[in-house]
Amino acid sequence: QKEVEQDPGPLSVPEGAIVSLNCTYSNSAFQYFMWYRQYSRKGPELLMYTYSSGNKEDGRFTAQVDKSSKYISLFIRDSQPSDSATYLCAMRGIELKAAGNKLTFGGGTRVLVKP
Amino acid sequence: DSGVTQTPKHLITATGQRVTLRCSPRSGDLSVYWYQQSLDQGLQFLIQYYNGEERAKGNILERFSAQQFPDLHSELNLSSLELGDSALYFCASSAQGRAGNTIYFGEGSWLTVV
């Protein structure tokens, strides 16, 4: 079983709809949670960054973390065709000298927003 | 533009050969990470360097090695290449390794082994 599970999709929605993405994880040591957007064969771009449990909003994006359930979500409001991409969740624990700062990624969910 | 620069962008080479991928981190970032992304494996952490020293190692093959130089740029060396090594190799960087620093990715080096 992978440490971080993410539905690969594809998730197809009409323009203007809310996109709902989520990841589950098994490692209770994870404290920092991130969402990256990756266009085809491009570098992942950081979208949202959250520490521990709670919600964070940035424009059309809302990230939620529920550590008790080991579940994180990303919502995209008023979706646009330009939001069509693969969305990757990533997470890590508190940095320790030995463990470093590495991120553990989900496999990514491909999202298609249709005009 | 994340500020992380990788070269070359594309590379085609034959099995058994050796290649070197280069990464320049964002200005001021001390940590460099290497990730491999293939179609069936997703993003896999390979190795991290912090200010010239190896900090963490992931699923990096013995045929692969990396280093970070005094000017903080990093190189990933891939040798005895196999078809299965074909993938996108990403470099990423972050600031001084405090908990909470975010990681920014370059555009990747696309390696094709034929």
PDB file of N, CA, C and O in Angstrom, chain B residues 15-73:
ATOM      1  N   THR B  15      21.250   2.617 -24.636  1.00  0.00           N
ATOM      2  CA  THR B  15      21.445   1.783 -23.451  1.00  0.00           C
ATOM      3  C   THR B  15      22.940   1.597 -23.193  1.00  0.00           C
ATOM      4  O   THR B  15      23.745   1.549 -24.131  1.00  0.00           O
ATOM      5  N   GLY B  16      23.275   1.540 -21.917  1.00  0.00           N
ATOM      6  CA  GLY B  16      24.657   1.354 -21.522  1.00  0.00           C
ATOM      7  C   GLY B  16      25.447   2.641 -21.391  1.00  0.00           C
ATOM      8  O   GLY B  16      26.555   2.630 -20.831  1.00  0.00           O
ATOM      9  N   GLN B  17      24.896   3.725 -21.872  1.00  0.00           N
ATOM     10  CA  GLN B  17      25.597   5.001 -21.828  1.00  0.00           C
ATOM     11  C   GLN B  17      25.446   5.686 -20.469  1.00  0.00           C
ATOM     12  O   GLN B  17      24.707   5.229 -19.595  1.00  0.00           O
ATOM     13  N   ARG B  18      26.156   6.809 -20.336  1.00  0.00           N
ATOM     14  CA  ARG B  18      26.118   7.601 -19.108  1.00  0.00           C
ATOM     15  C   ARG B  18      25.750   9.032 -19.470  1.00  0.00           C
ATOM     16  O   ARG B  18      26.208   9.552 -20.499  1.00  0.00           O
ATOM     17  N   VAL B  19      24.907   9.635 -18.632  1.00  0.00           N
ATOM     18  CA  VAL B  19      24.529  11.030 -18.858  1.00  0.00           C
ATOM     19  C   VAL B  19      24.626  11.797 -17.545  1.00  0.00           C
ATOM     20  O   VAL B  19      24.592  11.206 -16.461  1.00  0.00           O
ATOM     21  N   THR B  20      24.738  13.099 -17.677  1.00  0.00           N
ATOM     22  CA  THR B  20      24.766  13.983 -16.516  1.00  0.00           C
ATOM     23  C   THR B  20      23.705  15.049 -16.688  1.00  0.00           C
ATOM     24  O   THR B  20      23.651  15.727 -17.714  1.00  0.00           O
ATOM     25  N   LEU B  21      22.866  15.177 -15.690  1.00  0.00           N
ATOM     26  CA  LEU B  21      21.835  16.203 -15.665  1.00  0.00           C
ATOM     27  C   LEU B  21      22.268  17.272 -14.668  1.00  0.00           C
ATOM     28  O   LEU B  21      22.779  16.967 -13.597  1.00  0.00           O
ATOM     29  N   ARG B  22      22.002  18.519 -15.050  1.00  0.00           N
ATOM     30  CA  ARG B  22      22.485  19.616 -14.234  1.00  0.00           C
ATOM     31  C   ARG B  22      21.335  20.454 -13.712  1.00  0.00           C
ATOM     32  O   ARG B  22      20.330  20.627 -14.386  1.00  0.00           O
ATOM     33  N   CYS B  23      21.525  20.988 -12.516  1.00  0.00           N
ATOM     34  CA  CYS B  23      20.480  21.785 -11.879  1.00  0.00           C
ATOM     35  C   CYS B  23      21.097  22.984 -11.177  1.00  0.00           C
ATOM     36  O   CYS B  23      22.061  22.844 -10.425  1.00  0.00           O
ATOM     37  N   SER B  24      20.511  24.149 -11.411  1.00  0.00           N
ATOM     38  CA  SER B  24      20.860  25.339 -10.643  1.00  0.00           C
ATOM     39  C   SER B  24      19.670  25.707  -9.781  1.00  0.00           C
ATOM     40  O   SER B  24      18.582  25.980 -10.315  1.00  0.00           O
ATOM     41  N   PRO B  25      19.816  25.711  -8.477  1.00  0.00           N
ATOM     42  CA  PRO B  25      18.669  26.002  -7.610  1.00  0.00           C
ATOM     43  C   PRO B  25      18.313  27.484  -7.646  1.00  0.00           C
ATOM     44  O   PRO B  25      19.025  28.302  -8.228  1.00  0.00           O
ATOM     45  N   ARG B  26      17.196  27.813  -7.024  1.00  0.00           N
ATOM     46  CA  ARG B  26      16.809  29.215  -6.875  1.00  0.00           C
ATOM     47  C   ARG B  26      17.880  29.937  -6.078  1.00  0.00           C
ATOM     48  O   ARG B  26      18.524  29.349  -5.209  1.00  0.00           O
ATOM     49  N   SER B  27      18.022  31.207  -6.376  1.00  0.00           N
ATOM     50  CA  SER B  27      19.026  32.007  -5.697  1.00  0.00           C
ATOM     51  C   SER B  27      18.822  31.940  -4.178  1.00  0.00           C
ATOM     52  O   SER B  27      17.723  32.210  -3.675  1.00  0.00           O
ATOM     53  N   GLY B  28      19.858  31.551  -3.482  1.00  0.00           N
ATOM     54  CA  GLY B  28      19.790  31.508  -2.024  1.00  0.00           C
ATOM     55  C   GLY B  28      19.343  30.183  -1.441  1.00  0.00           C
ATOM     56  O   GLY B  28      19.492  29.962  -0.235  1.00  0.00           O
ATOM     57  N   ASP B  29      18.790  29.292  -2.270  1.00  0.00           N
ATOM     58  CA  ASP B  29      18.338  28.004  -1.744  1.00  0.00           C
ATOM     59  C   ASP B  29      19.527  27.075  -1.506  1.00  0.00           C
ATOM     60  O   ASP B  29      20.378  26.914  -2.389  1.00  0.00           O
ATOM     61  N   LEU B  30      19.568  26.451  -0.361  1.00  0.00           N
ATOM     62  CA  LEU B  30      20.673  25.578  -0.015  1.00  0.00           C
ATOM     63  C   LEU B  30      20.377  24.108  -0.276  1.00  0.00           C
ATOM     64  O   LEU B  30      21.285  23.299  -0.402  1.00  0.00           O
ATOM     65  N   SER B  31      19.090  23.767  -0.316  1.00  0.00           N
ATOM     66  CA  SER B  31      18.704  22.366  -0.520  1.00  0.00           C
ATOM     67  C   SER B  31      18.341  22.107  -1.975  1.00  0.00           C
ATOM     68  O   SER B  31      17.644  22.894  -2.599  1.00  0.00           O
ATOM     69  N   VAL B  32      18.827  20.979  -2.472  1.00  0.00           N
ATOM     70  CA  VAL B  32      18.493  20.534  -3.816  1.00  0.00           C
ATOM     71  C   VAL B  32      17.972  19.100  -3.720  1.00  0.00           C
ATOM     72  O   VAL B  32      18.522  18.282  -2.979  1.00  0.00           O
ATOM     73  N   TYR B  33      16.922  18.841  -4.477  1.00  0.00           N
ATOM     74  CA  TYR B  33      16.304  17.517  -4.492  1.00  0.00           C
ATOM     75  C   TYR B  33      16.249  17.032  -5.933  1.00  0.00           C
ATOM     76  O   TYR B  33      16.062  17.822  -6.853  1.00  0.00           O
ATOM     77  N   TRP B  34      16.349  15.734  -6.080  1.00  0.00           N
ATOM     78  CA  TRP B  34      16.147  15.122  -7.395  1.00  0.00           C
ATOM     79  C   TRP B  34      14.980  14.146  -7.302  1.00  0.00           C
ATOM     80  O   TRP B  34      14.900  13.332  -6.374  1.00  0.00           O
ATOM     81  N   TYR B  35      14.088  14.246  -8.286  1.00  0.00           N
ATOM     82  CA  TYR B  35      12.935  13.365  -8.395  1.00  0.00           C
ATOM     83  C   TYR B  35      12.897  12.766  -9.791  1.00  0.00           C
ATOM     84  O   TYR B  35      13.309  13.395 -10.766  1.00  0.00           O
ATOM     85  N   GLN B  36      12.380  11.563  -9.849  1.00  0.00           N
ATOM     86  CA  GLN B  36      12.163  10.894 -11.130  1.00  0.00           C
ATOM     87  C   GLN B  36      10.661  10.718 -11.333  1.00  0.00           C
ATOM     88  O   GLN B  36       9.940  10.333 -10.411  1.00  0.00           O
ATOM     89  N   GLN B  37      10.187  11.027 -12.535  1.00  0.00           N
ATOM     90  CA  GLN B  37       8.776  10.835 -12.834  1.00  0.00           C
ATOM     91  C   GLN B  37       8.637   9.990 -14.091  1.00  0.00           C
ATOM     92  O   GLN B  37       9.014  10.412 -15.178  1.00  0.00           O
ATOM     93  N   SER B  38       8.120   8.812 -13.919  1.00  0.00           N
ATOM     94  CA  SER B  38       7.806   7.971 -15.061  1.00  0.00           C
ATOM     95  C   SER B  38       6.302   7.762 -15.090  1.00  0.00           C
ATOM     96  O   SER B  38       5.610   8.030 -14.127  1.00  0.00           O
ATOM     97  N   LEU B  39       5.819   7.245 -16.233  1.00  0.00           N
ATOM     98  CA  LEU B  39       4.371   7.138 -16.430  1.00  0.00           C
ATOM     99  C   LEU B  39       3.726   6.240 -15.385  1.00  0.00           C
ATOM    100  O   LEU B  39       2.641   6.515 -14.900  1.00  0.00           O
ATOM    101  N   ASP B  40       4.403   5.178 -15.028  1.00  0.00           N
ATOM    102  CA  ASP B  40       3.769   4.208 -14.149  1.00  0.00           C
ATOM    103  C   ASP B  40       4.149   4.356 -12.679  1.00  0.00           C
ATOM    104  O   ASP B  40       3.569   3.716 -11.813  1.00  0.00           O
ATOM    105  N   GLN B  41       5.116   5.228 -12.382  1.00  0.00           N
ATOM    106  CA  GLN B  41       5.598   5.327 -10.996  1.00  0.00           C
ATOM    107  C   GLN B  41       5.317   6.678 -10.345  1.00  0.00           C
ATOM    108  O   GLN B  41       5.553   6.848  -9.172  1.00  0.00           O
ATOM    109  N   GLY B  42       4.855   7.641 -11.101  1.00  0.00           N
ATOM    110  CA  GLY B  42       4.632   8.938 -10.488  1.00  0.00           C
ATOM    111  C   GLY B  42       5.957   9.588 -10.103  1.00  0.00           C
ATOM    112  O   GLY B  42       7.023   9.227 -10.587  1.00  0.00           O
ATOM    113  N   LEU B  43       5.863  10.563  -9.205  1.00  0.00           N
ATOM    114  CA  LEU B  43       7.057  11.294  -8.772  1.00  0.00           C
ATOM    115  C   LEU B  43       7.736  10.538  -7.640  1.00  0.00           C
ATOM    116  O   LEU B  43       7.190  10.384  -6.560  1.00  0.00           O
ATOM    117  N   GLN B  44       8.962  10.108  -7.897  1.00  0.00           N
ATOM    118  CA  GLN B  44       9.709   9.339  -6.909  1.00  0.00           C
ATOM    119  C   GLN B  44      10.925  10.142  -6.455  1.00  0.00           C
ATOM    120  O   GLN B  44      11.731  10.581  -7.275  1.00  0.00           O
ATOM    121  N   PHE B  45      11.066  10.281  -5.151  1.00  0.00           N
ATOM    122  CA  PHE B  45      12.198  10.994  -4.584  1.00  0.00           C
ATOM    123  C   PHE B  45      13.465  10.169  -4.756  1.00  0.00           C
ATOM    124  O   PHE B  45      13.499   8.971  -4.438  1.00  0.00           O
ATOM    125  N   LEU B  46      14.513  10.821  -5.240  1.00  0.00           N
ATOM    126  CA  LEU B  46      15.786  10.131  -5.421  1.00  0.00           C
ATOM    127  C   LEU B  46      16.774  10.491  -4.315  1.00  0.00           C
ATOM    128  O   LEU B  46      17.293   9.624  -3.621  1.00  0.00           O
ATOM    129  N   ILE B  47      17.059  11.781  -4.188  1.00  0.00           N
ATOM    130  CA  ILE B  47      18.099  12.179  -3.248  1.00  0.00           C
ATOM    131  C   ILE B  47      17.995  13.666  -2.960  1.00  0.00           C
ATOM    132  O   ILE B  47      17.469  14.419  -3.771  1.00  0.00           O
ATOM    133  N   GLN B  48      18.474  14.062  -1.774  1.00  0.00           N
ATOM    134  CA  GLN B  48      18.509  15.462  -1.379  1.00  0.00           C
ATOM    135  C   GLN B  48      19.901  15.837  -0.919  1.00  0.00           C
ATOM    136  O   GLN B  48      20.558  15.081  -0.208  1.00  0.00           O
ATOM    137  N   TYR B  49      20.341  17.025  -1.305  1.00  0.00           N
ATOM    138  CA  TYR B  49      21.574  17.604  -0.805  1.00  0.00           C
ATOM    139  C   TYR B  49      21.269  18.924  -0.120  1.00  0.00           C
ATOM    140  O   TYR B  49      20.373  19.659  -0.524  1.00  0.00           O
ATOM    141  N   TYR B  50      21.999  19.171   0.922  1.00  0.00           N
ATOM    142  CA  TYR B  50      21.867  20.437   1.645  1.00  0.00           C
ATOM    143  C   TYR B  50      23.253  21.027   1.820  1.00  0.00           C
ATOM    144  O   TYR B  50      24.101  20.453   2.504  1.00  0.00           O
ATOM    145  N   ASN B  51      23.479  22.143   1.188  1.00  0.00           N
ATOM    146  CA  ASN B  51      24.744  22.872   1.308  1.00  0.00           C
ATOM    147  C   ASN B  51      25.950  21.965   1.069  1.00  0.00           C
ATOM    148  O   ASN B  51      26.935  22.016   1.802  1.00  0.00           O
ATOM    149  N   GLY B  52      25.840  21.131   0.058  1.00  0.00           N
ATOM    150  CA  GLY B  52      26.949  20.290  -0.354  1.00  0.00           C
ATOM    151  C   GLY B  52      26.977  18.895   0.251  1.00  0.00           C
ATOM    152  O   GLY B  52      27.757  18.052  -0.191  1.00  0.00           O
ATOM    153  N   GLU B  53      26.119  18.652   1.236  1.00  0.00           N
ATOM    154  CA  GLU B  53      26.141  17.343   1.887  1.00  0.00           C
ATOM    155  C   GLU B  53      24.859  16.579   1.583  1.00  0.00           C
ATOM    156  O   GLU B  53      23.770  17.153   1.539  1.00  0.00           O
ATOM    157  N   GLU B  54      25.003  15.281   1.424  1.00  0.00           N
ATOM    158  CA  GLU B  54      23.823  14.453   1.223  1.00  0.00           C
ATOM    159  C   GLU B  54      22.971  14.476   2.487  1.00  0.00           C
ATOM    160  O   GLU B  54      23.456  14.241   3.581  1.00  0.00           O
ATOM    161  N   ARG B  55      21.660  14.761   2.316  1.00  0.00           N
ATOM    162  CA  ARG B  55      20.774  14.887   3.483  1.00  0.00           C
ATOM    163  C   ARG B  55      19.815  13.723   3.600  1.00  0.00           C
ATOM    164  O   ARG B  55      19.514  13.252   4.675  1.00  0.00           O
ATOM    165  N   ALA B  56      19.309  13.259   2.468  1.00  0.00           N
ATOM    166  CA  ALA B  56      18.359  12.143   2.485  1.00  0.00           C
ATOM    167  C   ALA B  56      18.447  11.393   1.174  1.00  0.00           C
ATOM    168  O   ALA B  56      18.760  11.973   0.134  1.00  0.00           O
ATOM    169  N   LYS B  57      18.209  10.119   1.261  1.00  0.00           N
ATOM    170  CA  LYS B  57      18.280   9.290   0.066  1.00  0.00           C
ATOM    171  C   LYS B  57      16.990   8.511  -0.060  1.00  0.00           C
ATOM    172  O   LYS B  57      16.483   7.957   0.907  1.00  0.00           O
ATOM    173  N   GLY B  58      16.464   8.482  -1.278  1.00  0.00           N
ATOM    174  CA  GLY B  58      15.248   7.718  -1.536  1.00  0.00           C
ATOM    175  C   GLY B  58      15.561   6.492  -2.354  1.00  0.00           C
ATOM    176  O   GLY B  58      16.560   5.823  -2.150  1.00  0.00           O
ATOM    177  N   ASN B  59      14.712   6.228  -3.325  1.00  0.00           N
ATOM    178  CA  ASN B  59      14.874   5.013  -4.133  1.00  0.00           C
ATOM    179  C   ASN B  59      15.843   5.222  -5.284  1.00  0.00           C
ATOM    180  O   ASN B  59      15.514   4.981  -6.446  1.00  0.00           O
ATOM    181  N   ILE B  60      17.027   5.655  -4.975  1.00  0.00           N
ATOM    182  CA  ILE B  60      18.009   5.922  -6.020  1.00  0.00           C
ATOM    183  C   ILE B  60      18.825   4.667  -6.278  1.00  0.00           C
ATOM    184  O   ILE B  60      19.314   4.017  -5.355  1.00  0.00           O
ATOM    185  N   LEU B  61      18.932   4.313  -7.556  1.00  0.00           N
ATOM    186  CA  LEU B  61      19.673   3.125  -7.940  1.00  0.00           C
ATOM    187  C   LEU B  61      21.168   3.338  -7.721  1.00  0.00           C
ATOM    188  O   LEU B  61      21.662   4.465  -7.748  1.00  0.00           O
ATOM    189  N   GLU B  62      21.892   2.237  -7.560  1.00  0.00           N
ATOM    190  CA  GLU B  62      23.341   2.338  -7.377  1.00  0.00           C
ATOM    191  C   GLU B  62      24.019   2.870  -8.635  1.00  0.00           C
ATOM    192  O   GLU B  62      25.114   3.447  -8.558  1.00  0.00           O
ATOM    193  N   ARG B  63      23.372   2.704  -9.775  1.00  0.00           N
ATOM    194  CA  ARG B  63      23.926   3.220 -11.030  1.00  0.00           C
ATOM    195  C   ARG B  63      23.810   4.746 -11.121  1.00  0.00           C
ATOM    196  O   ARG B  63      24.390   5.364 -12.016  1.00  0.00           O
ATOM    197  N   PHE B  64      23.058   5.318 -10.209  1.00  0.00           N
ATOM    198  CA  PHE B  64      22.844   6.762 -10.218  1.00  0.00           C
ATOM    199  C   PHE B  64      23.641   7.381  -9.068  1.00  0.00           C
ATOM    200  O   PHE B  64      23.751   6.802  -7.983  1.00  0.00           O
ATOM    201  N   SER B  65      24.142   8.553  -9.299  1.00  0.00           N
ATOM    202  CA  SER B  65      24.812   9.273  -8.228  1.00  0.00           C
ATOM    203  C   SER B  65      24.575  10.761  -8.411  1.00  0.00           C
ATOM    204  O   SER B  65      24.219  11.213  -9.502  1.00  0.00           O
ATOM    205  N   ALA B  66      24.750  11.502  -7.358  1.00  0.00           N
ATOM    206  CA  ALA B  66      24.545  12.942  -7.431  1.00  0.00           C
ATOM    207  C   ALA B  66      25.560  13.642  -6.565  1.00  0.00           C
ATOM    208  O   ALA B  66      26.208  13.027  -5.710  1.00  0.00           O
ATOM    209  N   GLN B  67      25.704  14.925  -6.800  1.00  0.00           N
ATOM    210  CA  GLN B  67      26.528  15.735  -5.922  1.00  0.00           C
ATOM    211  C   GLN B  67      26.073  17.179  -6.007  1.00  0.00           C
ATOM    212  O   GLN B  67      25.431  17.584  -6.981  1.00  0.00           O
ATOM    213  N   GLN B  68      26.399  17.934  -4.968  1.00  0.00           N
ATOM    214  CA  GLN B  68      26.124  19.364  -4.960  1.00  0.00           C
ATOM    215  C   GLN B  68      27.448  20.078  -4.754  1.00  0.00           C
ATOM    216  O   GLN B  68      28.201  19.771  -3.841  1.00  0.00           O
ATOM    217  N   PHE B  69      27.695  21.040  -5.597  1.00  0.00           N
ATOM    218  CA  PHE B  69      28.984  21.724  -5.628  1.00  0.00           C
ATOM    219  C   PHE B  69      28.964  22.959  -4.712  1.00  0.00           C
ATOM    220  O   PHE B  69      27.906  23.404  -4.277  1.00  0.00           O
ATOM    221  N   PRO B  70      30.156  23.523  -4.449  1.00  0.00           N
ATOM    222  CA  PRO B  70      30.214  24.697  -3.568  1.00  0.00           C
ATOM    223  C   PRO B  70      29.354  25.864  -4.030  1.00  0.00           C
ATOM    224  O   PRO B  70      28.883  26.649  -3.208  1.00  0.00           O
ATOM    225  N   ASP B  71      29.145  25.992  -5.347  1.00  0.00           N
ATOM    226  CA  ASP B  71      28.281  27.084  -5.805  1.00  0.00           C
ATOM    227  C   ASP B  71      26.804  26.695  -5.735  1.00  0.00           C
ATOM    228  O   ASP B  71      25.936  27.418  -6.213  1.00  0.00           O
ATOM    229  N   LEU B  72      26.519  25.551  -5.157  1.00  0.00           N
ATOM    230  CA  LEU B  72      25.188  25.006  -4.861  1.00  0.00           C
ATOM    231  C   LEU B  72      24.493  24.352  -6.055  1.00  0.00           C
ATOM    232  O   LEU B  72      23.415  23.764  -5.865  1.00  0.00           O
ATOM    233  N   HIS B  73      25.084  24.424  -7.241  1.00  0.00           N
ATOM    234  CA  HIS B  73      24.446  23.688  -8.313  1.00  0.00           C
ATOM    235  C   HIS B  73      24.655  22.192  -8.090  1.00  0.00           C
ATOM    236  O   HIS B  73      25.551  21.781  -7.344  1.00  0.00           O
TER     237      HIS B  73
END
